[in-house]
Coordinates of N, CA, C and O in Angstrom, one line a residue:
X191 N 2.8 20.1 -10.2 CA 2.5 18.8 -10.7 C 1.4 18.2 -9.8 O 0.4 17.6 -10.4
X192 N 1.5 18.2 -8.5 CA 0.5 17.7 -7.6 C -0.8 18.4 -7.8 O -1.9 17.7 -7.6
X193 N -0.8 19.6 -8.1 CA -2.1 20.4 -8.3 C -2.7 20.2 -9.7 O -3.8 20.8 -10.0
X194 N -2.1 19.3 -10.5 CA -2.6 19.0 -11.8 C -2.3 20.1 -12.9 O -3.0 20.1 -13.9
X195 N -1.3 20.9 -12.6 CA -1.0 22.0 -13.6 C -0.7 21.5 -15.0 O -1.2 22.1 -16.0
X196 N 0.0 20.4 -15.1 CA 0.4 19.9 -16.4 C -0.7 19.2 -17.1 O -0.5 18.9 -18.3
X197 N -1.7 18.8 -16.5 CA -2.8 18.0 -17.1 C -3.5 18.8 -18.2 O -4.2 18.2 -19.0
X198 N -3.4 20.1 -18.2 CA -4.1 20.9 -19.2 C -3.4 21.0 -20.5 O -3.9 21.7 -21.4
X199 N -2.3 20.3 -20.6 CA -1.4 20.4 -21.8 C -1.4 19.1 -22.6 O -1.3 18.0 -21.9
X200 N -1.5 19.2 -23.9 CA -1.4 18.0 -24.7 C -0.1 17.3 -24.6 O 0.1 16.1 -24.6
X201 N 1.0 18.1 -24.6 CA 2.4 17.6 -24.5 C 3.2 18.6 -23.7 O 3.1 19.8 -23.9
X202 N 4.0 18.1 -22.8 CA 4.9 18.9 -22.0 C 6.4 18.6 -22.4 O 6.8 17.4 -22.5
X203 N 7.1 19.6 -22.7 CA 8.5 19.5 -23.2 C 9.4 20.2 -22.1 O 9.2 21.3 -21.8
X204 N 10.4 19.5 -21.6 CA 11.5 20.1 -20.8 C 12.7 20.0 -21.7 O 13.1 19.0 -22.2
X205 N 13.4 21.2 -21.8 CA 14.6 21.2 -22.7 C 15.7 22.1 -22.0 O 15.4 23.0 -21.3
X206 N 16.9 21.7 -22.2 CA 18.0 22.5 -21.6 C 19.3 22.0 -22.2 O 19.4 20.9 -22.7
X207 N 20.3 22.8 -22.0 CA 21.7 22.4 -22.3 C 22.6 22.5 -21.1 O 22.5 23.4 -20.3
X208 N 23.5 21.5 -21.0 CA 24.4 21.4 -19.9 C 23.7 21.4 -18.6 O 23.0 20.4 -18.3
X209 N 23.8 22.4 -17.7 CA 23.1 22.4 -16.4 C 21.6 22.5 -16.6 O 20.9 21.9 -15.8
X210 N 21.2 23.1 -17.7 CA 19.8 23.2 -18.0 C 19.2 21.8 -18.4 O 18.1 21.5 -18.1
X211 N 20.1 21.0 -19.0 CA 19.7 19.6 -19.4 C 19.6 18.8 -18.1 O 18.7 17.9 -18.0
X212 N 20.5 19.0 -17.1 CA 20.4 18.3 -15.8 C 19.1 18.6 -15.2 O 18.3 17.7 -14.7
X213 N 18.7 19.9 -15.2 CA 17.4 20.3 -14.6 C 16.2 19.7 -15.3 O 15.3 19.2 -14.7
X214 N 16.3 19.6 -16.6 CA 15.2 19.0 -17.4 C 15.0 17.6 -17.1 O 13.9 17.0 -16.9
X215 N 16.1 16.9 -17.0 CA 16.1 15.4 -16.6 C 15.6 15.2 -15.2 O 14.8 14.3 -14.9
X216 N 16.1 16.0 -14.3 CA 15.8 15.8 -12.8 C 14.3 16.1 -12.6 O 13.7 15.3 -11.8
X217 N 13.7 17.1 -13.1 CA 12.3 17.4 -12.8 C 11.4 16.7 -13.7 O 10.1 16.7 -13.5
X218 N 11.9 16.0 -14.7 CA 11.0 15.3 -15.6 C 10.2 14.2 -14.9 O 9.1 13.8 -15.3
X219 N 10.8 13.6 -13.8 CA 10.1 12.6 -13.1 C 8.8 13.0 -12.5 O 8.0 12.2 -12.0
X220 N 8.6 14.3 -12.4 CA 7.4 14.8 -11.7 C 6.2 14.9 -12.7 O 5.1 15.1 -12.2
X221 N 6.5 14.8 -14.0 CA 5.4 15.1 -15.0 C 5.2 13.8 -15.8 O 6.1 13.4 -16.5
X222 N 4.0 13.2 -15.8 CA 3.7 12.0 -16.6 C 3.8 12.3 -18.1 O 3.4 13.4 -18.5
X223 N 4.4 11.4 -18.8 CA 4.5 11.5 -20.3 C 5.2 12.7 -20.8 O 5.0 13.2 -21.9
X224 N 6.2 13.3 -20.0 CA 6.9 14.4 -20.5 C 8.0 14.0 -21.5 O 8.4 12.8 -21.5
X225 N 8.3 14.9 -22.4 CA 9.4 14.7 -23.3 C 10.6 15.6 -22.9 O 10.3 16.8 -22.6
X226 N 11.8 15.1 -23.0 CA 13.0 15.8 -22.6 C 13.9 15.9 -23.8 O 14.2 15.0 -24.4
X227 N 14.4 17.2 -24.0 CA 15.5 17.4 -25.0 C 16.7 17.9 -24.2 O 16.7 19.0 -23.6
X228 N 17.7 17.0 -24.0 CA 18.9 17.2 -23.2 C 20.1 17.4 -24.1 O 20.5 16.4 -24.7
X229 N 20.6 18.6 -24.2 CA 21.8 18.9 -25.0 C 23.0 18.9 -24.1 O 23.1 19.7 -23.1
X230 N 24.0 18.0 -24.3 CA 25.2 17.9 -23.5 C 24.9 17.9 -22.0 O 25.4 18.8 -21.3
X231 N 24.1 17.0 -21.6 CA 23.6 17.1 -20.2 C 24.7 16.8 -19.2 O 25.6 15.9 -19.4
X232 N 24.7 17.5 -18.1 CA 25.3 17.0 -16.8 C 24.3 16.1 -16.2 O 23.2 16.5 -15.9
X233 N 24.7 14.9 -15.9 CA 23.7 14.0 -15.2 C 23.7 14.3 -13.7 O 22.6 14.3 -13.1
X234 N 24.8 14.7 -13.2 CA 24.9 15.2 -11.8 C 26.3 15.8 -11.6 O 27.1 15.6 -12.5
X235 N 26.5 16.6 -10.6 CA 27.8 17.0 -10.2 C 28.2 16.5 -8.9 O 29.1 17.1 -8.2
X236 N 27.6 15.5 -8.4 CA 27.9 14.9 -7.1 C 29.2 14.1 -7.3 O 29.3 13.2 -8.1
X237 N 30.3 14.6 -6.6 CA 31.6 14.0 -6.8 C 31.7 12.6 -6.4 O 32.6 11.9 -6.8
X238 N 30.8 12.1 -5.6 CA 30.8 10.7 -5.2 C 30.3 9.8 -6.4 O 30.7 8.6 -6.5
X239 N 29.5 10.4 -7.2 CA 28.9 9.6 -8.3 C 29.7 9.8 -9.6 O 30.0 8.9 -10.4
X240 N 30.2 11.1 -9.8 CA 31.0 11.4 -11.0 C 32.4 12.0 -10.6 O 32.7 13.1 -10.9
X241 N 33.2 11.2 -10.0 CA 34.5 11.7 -9.5 C 35.4 12.1 -10.6 O 36.4 12.9 -10.4
X242 N 35.1 11.7 -11.9 CA 35.9 12.0 -13.0 C 35.6 13.3 -13.6 O 36.3 13.8 -14.5
X243 N 34.5 14.0 -13.2 CA 34.1 15.3 -13.7 C 35.1 16.4 -13.2 O 35.1 16.6 -12.0
X244 N 35.8 17.1 -14.1 CA 36.7 18.1 -13.6 C 36.3 19.5 -14.0 O 36.9 20.5 -13.6
X245 N 35.1 19.7 -14.6 CA 34.6 21.0 -15.0 C 33.6 21.5 -13.9 O 33.4 20.8 -13.0
X246 N 33.1 22.7 -14.1 CA 32.0 23.2 -13.3 C 32.3 23.3 -11.8 O 31.6 22.7 -11.0
X247 N 33.5 23.8 -11.5 CA 33.9 23.8 -10.1 C 32.9 24.4 -9.1 O 32.6 23.8 -8.1
X248 N 32.2 25.5 -9.5 CA 31.2 26.1 -8.6 C 30.1 25.2 -8.4 O 29.5 25.1 -7.3
X249 N 29.7 24.5 -9.4 CA 28.6 23.5 -9.3 C 29.0 22.3 -8.4 O 28.2 21.8 -7.6
X250 N 30.2 21.8 -8.6 CA 30.6 20.7 -7.8 C 30.7 21.0 -6.3 O 30.6 20.1 -5.5
X251 N 30.8 22.3 -6.0 CA 30.9 22.7 -4.6 C 29.6 22.7 -3.9 O 29.5 22.8 -2.6
X252 N 28.5 22.6 -4.6 CA 27.1 22.7 -4.0 C 26.8 21.4 -3.2 O 27.5 20.4 -3.3
X253 N 25.7 21.5 -2.5 CA 25.2 20.4 -1.7 C 24.4 19.4 -2.6 O 23.3 19.7 -3.0
X254 N 25.0 18.3 -2.9 CA 24.4 17.3 -3.8 C 23.7 16.2 -3.0 O 23.4 15.1 -3.6
X255 N 23.4 16.4 -1.7 CA 22.7 15.4 -0.9 C 21.2 15.6 -1.0 O 20.4 14.8 -0.4
X256 N 20.8 16.7 -1.6 CA 19.4 17.1 -1.7 C 18.6 16.2 -2.7 O 19.2 15.6 -3.6
X257 N 17.3 16.2 -2.6 CA 16.5 15.5 -3.6 C 16.7 16.0 -5.0 O 17.1 17.2 -5.2
X258 N 16.5 15.2 -6.0 CA 16.6 15.6 -7.4 C 18.1 15.9 -7.8 O 18.4 16.6 -8.7
X259 N 19.0 15.3 -7.0 CA 20.4 15.6 -7.3 C 21.1 14.8 -8.4 O 22.2 15.2 -8.8
X260 N 20.4 13.8 -8.9 CA 21.0 13.0 -9.9 C 19.9 12.9 -11.1 O 18.9 12.2 -10.9
X261 N 20.3 13.5 -12.2 CA 19.4 13.5 -13.3 C 19.2 12.1 -14.0 O 18.3 11.9 -14.8
X262 N 20.1 11.2 -13.7 CA 20.0 9.9 -14.3 C 19.2 8.9 -13.5 O 19.0 7.8 -13.9
X263 N 18.8 9.3 -12.3 CA 18.0 8.5 -11.5 C 16.5 8.7 -11.7 O 16.0 9.9 -11.8
X264 N 15.7 7.6 -11.7 CA 14.3 7.7 -11.8 C 13.8 8.4 -13.1 O 12.7 8.9 -13.2
X265 N 14.6 8.5 -14.1 CA 14.1 8.9 -15.4 C 13.4 7.7 -16.0 O 14.0 6.8 -16.7
X266 N 12.2 7.5 -15.7 CA 11.4 6.3 -15.9 C 11.0 6.2 -17.4 O 11.1 7.2 -18.1
X267 N 10.3 5.1 -17.7 CA 9.9 4.9 -19.1 C 8.8 5.7 -19.5 O 8.4 5.8 -20.7
X268 N 8.1 6.4 -18.6 CA 7.0 7.3 -18.9 C 7.6 8.6 -19.5 O 6.9 9.5 -20.0
X269 N 8.9 8.8 -19.4 CA 9.6 10.0 -19.9 C 10.3 9.6 -21.2 O 11.0 8.6 -21.2
X270 N 10.1 10.4 -22.2 CA 10.8 10.2 -23.5 C 11.9 11.1 -23.6 O 11.7 12.4 -23.6
X271 N 13.2 10.6 -23.6 CA 14.4 11.5 -23.5 C 15.1 11.4 -24.9 O 15.5 10.4 -25.4
X272 N 15.5 12.6 -25.4 CA 16.3 12.8 -26.5 C 17.6 13.5 -26.0 O 17.6 14.5 -25.5
X273 N 18.7 12.8 -26.2 CA 20.0 13.3 -25.7 C 20.9 13.6 -26.9 O 21.2 12.7 -27.7
X274 N 21.5 14.8 -26.9 CA 22.3 15.3 -28.0 C 23.7 15.5 -27.4 O 23.9 16.3 -26.5
X275 N 24.7 15.0 -28.1 CA 26.1 15.1 -27.5 C 27.1 14.8 -28.6 O 26.8 14.2 -29.6
X276 N 28.4 15.2 -28.3 CA 29.5 14.9 -29.2 C 30.2 13.6 -28.7 O 30.8 13.6 -27.6
X277 N 30.1 12.5 -29.5 CA 30.8 11.3 -29.1 C 32.3 11.4 -29.0 O 32.9 10.4 -28.5
X278 N 32.9 12.5 -29.5 CA 34.3 12.6 -29.4 C 34.7 13.4 -28.1 O 35.9 13.6 -27.9
X279 N 33.7 13.9 -27.4 CA 33.9 14.7 -26.2 C 33.8 13.8 -24.9 O 32.6 13.6 -24.5
X280 N 34.9 13.3 -24.4 CA 34.8 12.2 -23.4 C 34.0 12.5 -22.2 O 33.2 11.7 -21.7
X281 N 34.2 13.7 -21.6 CA 33.5 14.0 -20.3 C 32.0 14.0 -20.5 O 31.2 13.5 -19.7
X282 N 31.5 14.6 -21.6 CA 30.1 14.5 -21.9 C 29.6 13.1 -22.2 O 28.5 12.7 -21.8
X283 N 30.4 12.3 -22.9 CA 30.1 10.9 -23.1 C 29.8 10.2 -21.9 O 28.9 9.3 -21.7
X284 N 30.7 10.4 -20.8 CA 30.5 9.7 -19.6 C 29.2 10.0 -18.9 O 28.5 9.1 -18.3
X285 N 28.7 11.3 -19.0 CA 27.4 11.6 -18.5 C 26.3 10.9 -19.3 O 25.4 10.4 -18.7
X286 N 26.4 11.0 -20.6 CA 25.4 10.4 -21.5 C 25.3 8.9 -21.2 O 24.2 8.3 -21.3
X287 N 26.4 8.2 -21.0 CA 26.4 6.8 -20.7 C 25.6 6.4 -19.5 O 25.2 5.2 -19.3
X288 N 25.4 7.4 -18.6 CA 24.5 7.1 -17.4 C 23.0 7.2 -17.8 O 22.2 6.9 -16.9
X289 N 22.7 7.6 -19.0 CA 21.3 7.8 -19.4 C 21.0 6.7 -20.5 O 21.4 6.8 -21.6
X290 N 20.5 5.6 -20.0 CA 20.2 4.5 -20.9 C 18.8 4.0 -20.7 O 18.1 4.3 -19.8
X291 N 18.3 3.2 -21.7 CA 17.0 2.6 -21.7 C 16.3 2.8 -23.0 O 16.7 3.6 -23.9
X292 N 15.2 2.0 -23.2 CA 14.5 2.0 -24.4 C 13.8 3.4 -24.6 O 13.5 3.7 -25.8
X293 N 13.6 4.1 -23.6 CA 12.9 5.4 -23.7 C 13.9 6.6 -23.9 O 13.5 7.7 -24.0
X294 N 15.2 6.2 -24.0 CA 16.3 7.2 -24.2 C 16.8 7.0 -25.6 O 17.3 5.9 -26.0
X295 N 16.9 8.1 -26.4 CA 17.5 8.1 -27.7 C 18.7 9.0 -27.8 O 18.6 10.2 -27.4
X296 N 19.8 8.5 -28.2 CA 21.1 9.3 -28.3 C 21.3 9.7 -29.7 O 21.1 9.0 -30.7
X297 N 21.7 11.0 -29.8 CA 22.0 11.6 -31.2 C 23.4 12.1 -31.1 O 23.7 13.0 -30.3
X298 N 24.2 11.6 -32.0 CA 25.6 11.9 -32.0 C 25.8 13.2 -32.9 O 25.6 13.2 -34.1
X299 N 26.2 14.3 -32.2 CA 26.5 15.6 -32.8 C 28.0 15.7 -32.9 O 28.7 16.4 -32.2
X300 N 28.6 15.0 -33.9 CA 30.0 14.9 -34.0 C 30.7 16.3 -34.2 O 30.2 17.1 -35.0
X301 N 31.8 16.5 -33.4 CA 32.6 17.7 -33.5 C 31.9 19.0 -33.2 O 32.3 20.0 -33.6
X302 N 30.9 18.8 -32.3 CA 30.3 20.1 -31.8 C 30.7 20.4 -30.4 O 30.3 21.4 -29.8
X303 N 31.6 19.6 -29.8 CA 32.1 19.8 -28.4 C 30.9 19.9 -27.4 O 30.0 19.1 -27.5
X304 N 31.0 20.8 -26.5 CA 30.0 20.9 -25.4 C 28.9 21.9 -25.9 O 28.2 22.5 -25.0
X305 N 28.8 22.1 -27.2 CA 27.9 23.2 -27.7 C 26.9 22.6 -28.8 O 26.8 23.3 -29.8
X306 N 26.4 21.5 -28.6 CA 25.5 20.9 -29.7 C 24.3 21.8 -30.0 O 24.0 21.9 -31.2
X307 N 23.7 22.4 -29.0 CA 22.5 23.3 -29.2 C 23.0 24.5 -30.0 O 22.3 24.9 -30.9
X308 N 24.1 25.1 -29.6 CA 24.6 26.3 -30.3 C 25.0 25.9 -31.7 O 24.8 26.7 -32.7
X309 N 25.6 24.7 -31.9 CA 25.9 24.2 -33.2 C 24.7 24.1 -34.1 O 24.7 24.6 -35.3
X310 N 23.6 23.6 -33.6 CA 22.4 23.4 -34.4 C 21.8 24.8 -34.7 O 21.2 25.1 -35.7
X311 N 22.0 25.8 -33.7 CA 21.5 27.1 -33.9 C 22.2 27.8 -35.1 O 21.7 28.4 -35.9
X312 N 23.6 27.6 -35.1 CA 24.4 28.2 -36.1 C 24.0 27.6 -37.5 O 24.1 28.3 -38.5
X313 N 23.6 26.4 -37.5 CA 23.2 25.8 -38.7 C 21.8 26.2 -39.2 O 21.3 26.0 -40.3
X314 N 21.1 26.9 -38.2 CA 19.7 27.3 -38.5 C 18.7 26.1 -38.4 O 17.6 26.3 -38.9
X315 N 19.1 25.1 -37.7 CA 18.2 23.9 -37.7 C 17.7 23.5 -36.3 O 17.0 22.5 -36.2
X316 N 18.1 24.2 -35.2 CA 17.5 23.9 -33.9 C 16.0 23.9 -33.9 O 15.4 23.1 -33.3
X317 N 15.4 25.0 -34.5 CA 13.9 25.0 -34.5 C 13.3 23.7 -35.2 O 12.3 23.2 -34.7
X318 N 13.9 23.2 -36.2 CA 13.4 22.0 -36.9 C 13.5 20.8 -35.9 O 12.6 20.0 -35.9
X319 N 14.6 20.7 -35.2 CA 14.8 19.6 -34.3 C 13.7 19.7 -33.2 O 13.1 18.7 -32.8
X320 N 13.6 20.9 -32.6 CA 12.6 21.0 -31.5 C 11.2 20.8 -32.0 O 10.3 20.2 -31.3
X321 N 10.9 21.2 -33.2 CA 9.5 21.0 -33.8 C 9.2 19.5 -33.9 O 8.1 19.0 -33.5
X322 N 10.2 18.7 -34.3 CA 10.0 17.2 -34.4 C 9.8 16.7 -33.0 O 9.0 15.7 -32.8
X323 N 10.5 17.2 -32.0 CA 10.4 16.7 -30.6 C 9.0 17.0 -30.1 O 8.3 16.2 -29.5
X324 N 8.5 18.3 -30.4 CA 7.2 18.7 -29.9 C 6.1 17.8 -30.5 O 5.2 17.4 -29.8
X325 N 6.3 17.5 -31.8 CA 5.2 16.6 -32.4 C 5.5 15.2 -32.3 O 4.8 14.3 -32.9
X326 N 6.5 14.8 -31.5 CA 6.8 13.4 -31.2 C 7.1 12.6 -32.4 O 6.7 11.4 -32.5
X327 N 7.8 13.1 -33.4 CA 8.2 12.3 -34.6 C 9.6 12.4 -35.0 O 10.0 12.1 -36.1
X328 N 10.5 12.8 -34.0 CA 11.9 12.9 -34.3 C 12.5 11.4 -34.3 O 12.3 10.7 -33.4
X329 N 13.2 11.1 -35.4 CA 13.9 9.8 -35.5 C 15.3 10.1 -35.7 O 15.7 11.1 -36.2
X330 N 16.2 9.1 -35.4 CA 17.6 9.3 -35.8 C 17.9 9.6 -37.2 O 18.7 10.4 -37.6
X331 N 17.1 8.9 -38.1 CA 17.3 9.2 -39.6 C 17.0 10.6 -39.9 O 17.8 11.3 -40.6
X332 N 15.9 11.2 -39.4 CA 15.5 12.6 -39.6 C 16.6 13.5 -39.0 O 17.0 14.4 -39.7
X333 N 17.1 13.2 -37.8 CA 18.1 14.0 -37.2 C 19.3 14.1 -38.0 O 19.9 15.2 -38.3
X334 N 19.8 13.0 -38.5 CA 21.1 13.0 -39.2 C 21.0 13.6 -40.6 O 22.0 14.2 -41.1
X335 N 19.8 13.6 -41.2 CA 19.6 14.3 -42.4 C 19.7 15.8 -42.1 O 20.3 16.6 -42.9
X336 N 19.1 16.2 -41.0 CA 19.2 17.6 -40.6 C 20.6 18.0 -40.3 O 21.1 19.1 -40.7
X337 N 21.3 17.1 -39.6 CA 22.7 17.5 -39.1 C 23.7 17.6 -40.2 O 24.7 18.1 -40.1
X338 N 23.3 17.0 -41.4 CA 24.3 17.1 -42.6 C 24.5 18.6 -43.0 O 25.5 18.9 -43.6
X339 N 23.6 19.5 -42.5 CA 23.8 20.9 -42.9 C 25.1 21.4 -42.3 O 25.6 22.4 -42.8
X340 N 25.7 20.7 -41.3 CA 26.9 21.2 -40.7 C 28.0 21.3 -41.7 O 29.0 22.1 -41.5
X341 N 27.9 20.6 -42.8 CA 29.0 20.6 -43.7 C 29.4 21.9 -44.4 O 30.4 22.1 -44.9
X342 N 28.4 22.9 -44.3 CA 28.7 24.2 -44.8 C 29.2 25.2 -43.8 O 29.5 26.4 -44.1
X343 N 29.3 24.8 -42.5 CA 29.7 25.7 -41.5 C 31.2 25.8 -41.4 O 31.9 24.8 -41.2
X344 N 31.7 27.1 -41.4 CA 33.2 27.3 -41.1 C 33.5 26.8 -39.7 O 34.6 26.3 -39.5
X345 N 32.6 26.9 -38.8 CA 32.8 26.5 -37.4 C 33.1 25.0 -37.4 O 34.0 24.5 -36.7
X346 N 32.3 24.2 -38.1 CA 32.5 22.8 -38.1 C 33.9 22.5 -38.8 O 34.6 21.6 -38.3
X347 N 34.2 23.2 -39.9 CA 35.5 22.9 -40.5 C 36.6 23.2 -39.6 O 37.6 22.4 -39.5
X348 N 36.5 24.3 -38.8 CA 37.6 24.7 -37.8 C 37.7 23.6 -36.7 O 38.9 23.3 -36.3
X349 N 36.6 23.1 -36.2 CA 36.7 22.1 -35.1 C 37.3 20.8 -35.7 O 38.1 20.2 -35.0
X350 N 36.9 20.4 -36.9 CA 37.4 19.2 -37.5 C 38.9 19.4 -37.8 O 39.7 18.5 -37.5
X351 N 39.3 20.6 -38.2 CA 40.8 20.9 -38.4 C 41.6 20.7 -37.1 O 42.6 20.1 -37.1
X352 N 41.0 21.3 -36.0 CA 41.7 21.2 -34.7 C 41.8 19.7 -34.3 O 42.8 19.3 -33.7
X353 N 40.7 19.0 -34.6 CA 40.7 17.5 -34.2 C 41.8 16.8 -34.9 O 42.6 16.0 -34.3
X354 N 41.9 17.0 -36.2 CA 42.9 16.3 -37.0 C 44.3 16.7 -36.5 O 45.2 15.8 -36.4
X355 N 44.5 18.0 -36.3 CA 45.8 18.4 -35.9 C 46.2 17.9 -34.5 O 47.3 17.6 -34.2
X356 N 45.2 17.9 -33.6 CA 45.4 17.4 -32.3 C 45.7 15.9 -32.2 O 46.2 15.4 -31.1
X357 N 45.3 15.2 -33.2 CA 45.5 13.7 -33.2 C 46.6 13.3 -34.1 O 46.7 12.1 -34.5
X358 N 47.5 14.3 -34.5 CA 48.7 14.0 -35.3 C 48.4 13.7 -36.7 O 49.1 13.0 -37.4
X359 N 47.2 14.2 -37.2 CA 46.9 13.9 -38.6 C 46.7 15.2 -39.4 O 45.8 15.4 -40.2
X360 N 47.7 16.1 -39.2 CA 47.6 17.4 -39.9 C 47.6 17.3 -41.4 O 47.1 18.2 -42.1
X361 N 48.2 16.2 -41.9 CA 48.3 16.0 -43.3 C 46.9 15.8 -44.0 O 46.7 16.0 -45.2
X362 N 45.9 15.6 -43.2 CA 44.5 15.4 -43.7 C 43.8 16.7 -43.9 O 42.9 16.8 -44.7
X363 N 44.3 17.8 -43.3 CA 43.7 19.1 -43.3 C 43.5 19.7 -44.7 O 42.5 20.3 -45.0
X364 N 44.5 19.5 -45.5 CA 44.4 20.0 -46.9 C 43.2 19.4 -47.7 O 42.5 20.1 -48.3
X365 N 43.1 18.1 -47.5 CA 42.0 17.4 -48.2 C 40.6 17.9 -47.6 O 39.6 18.0 -48.3
X366 N 40.6 18.1 -46.2 CA 39.4 18.6 -45.6 C 39.0 19.9 -46.1 O 37.8 20.1 -46.4
X367 N 40.0 20.8 -46.3 CA 39.6 22.2 -46.8 C 39.1 22.1 -48.2 O 38.1 22.8 -48.6
X368 N 39.7 21.3 -49.1 CA 39.2 21.2 -50.4 C 37.8 20.6 -50.5 O 36.9 21.1 -51.2
X369 N 37.5 19.6 -49.7 CA 36.2 19.0 -49.6 C 35.2 20.0 -49.1 O 34.1 20.1 -49.6
X370 N 35.6 20.7 -48.1 CA 34.7 21.7 -47.4 C 34.2 22.8 -48.4 O 33.0 23.1 -48.6
X371 N 35.2 23.4 -49.1 CA 34.8 24.4 -50.1 C 34.1 23.9 -51.3 O 33.3 24.6 -51.9
X372 N 34.4 22.6 -51.7 CA 33.6 22.0 -52.8 C 32.1 21.8 -52.4 O 31.2 22.1 -53.2
X373 N 31.9 21.4 -51.1 CA 30.5 21.2 -50.7 C 29.8 22.6 -50.6 O 28.6 22.7 -51.0
X374 N 30.5 23.6 -50.1 CA 29.9 24.9 -50.1 C 29.5 25.4 -51.5 O 28.5 26.0 -51.7
X375 N 30.4 25.2 -52.5 CA 30.1 25.6 -53.8 C 28.9 24.8 -54.4 O 28.0 25.4 -55.0
X376 N 28.8 23.5 -54.1 CA 27.7 22.7 -54.5 C 26.4 23.2 -53.9 O 25.3 23.3 -54.6
X377 N 26.4 23.5 -52.6 CA 25.2 23.9 -51.9 C 24.8 25.3 -52.4 O 23.6 25.5 -52.6
X378 N 25.8 26.2 -52.7 CA 25.4 27.5 -53.3 C 24.8 27.4 -54.6 O 23.8 28.0 -54.9
X379 N 25.4 26.5 -55.5 CA 24.8 26.3 -56.8 C 23.4 25.7 -56.8 O 22.5 26.1 -57.5
X380 N 23.2 24.7 -55.8 CA 21.9 24.1 -55.7 C 20.8 25.2 -55.2 O 19.7 25.2 -55.6
X381 N 21.3 26.1 -54.3 CA 20.4 27.1 -53.8 C 20.0 28.1 -54.9 O 18.8 28.5 -55.1
X382 N 21.0 28.5 -55.8 CA 20.7 29.4 -56.9 C 19.7 28.7 -57.9 O 18.8 29.3 -58.4
X383 N 20.0 27.4 -58.2 CA 19.1 26.7 -59.1 C 17.7 26.6 -58.6 O 16.7 26.8 -59.3
X384 N 17.6 26.4 -57.2 CA 16.2 26.3 -56.6 C 15.5 27.6 -56.7 O 14.3 27.6 -57.0
X385 N 16.2 28.7 -56.5 CA 15.6 30.0 -56.6 C 15.2 30.3 -58.0 O 14.1 30.9 -58.2
X386 N 16.0 29.9 -59.0 CA 15.7 30.1 -60.4 C 14.4 29.3 -60.8 O 13.5 29.8 -61.5
X387 N 14.3 28.1 -60.3 CA 13.2 27.2 -60.6 C 11.9 27.8 -60.0 O 10.9 27.7 -60.7
X388 N 12.0 28.3 -58.8 CA 10.8 28.8 -58.2 C 10.3 30.1 -58.8 O 9.1 30.5 -58.7
X389 N 11.3 30.9 -59.4 CA 10.8 32.1 -60.0 C 10.2 31.9 -61.4 O 9.5 32.7 -61.9

């Protein structure tokens, strides 16, 4: 950064998931006007700062007294941050709550757990999300239109089923299954019609 390496690029994107998102956030402060895509970010694993974090034991044992140890510090307004997370996943939410400001946009990836990037990949939509970030035109409205594709994923249905069963609402599962397969049939019919129209 000091040698001007990044000055030759029109736009610089740092992206990562979990510990990779922590790295993207931490090093973003070195690059003017950088854009960050942080999926399920760890803000830090410094036990003095996040004593509630019980995951990532090997990471928590590291020396967090070094520079760049907190991804939520000095993420200034010259950095545009997109944060993707599951609002039902408490530990991730606590990290995300440390990332605030007008330059930070939160995107709720409901029922994706700690795997929002993988969830978007399974949907076939991660490239679309990243393309919008690269061209600096991703909005919450666009994202949630993209995220609606999750309705056809068996993985999403299974996660939602586990959620309802785990919260004592197993009686909802039958209705969930019926709605899920109805949506899949509708999407399949729409795809066939689209292919017929184009031919």
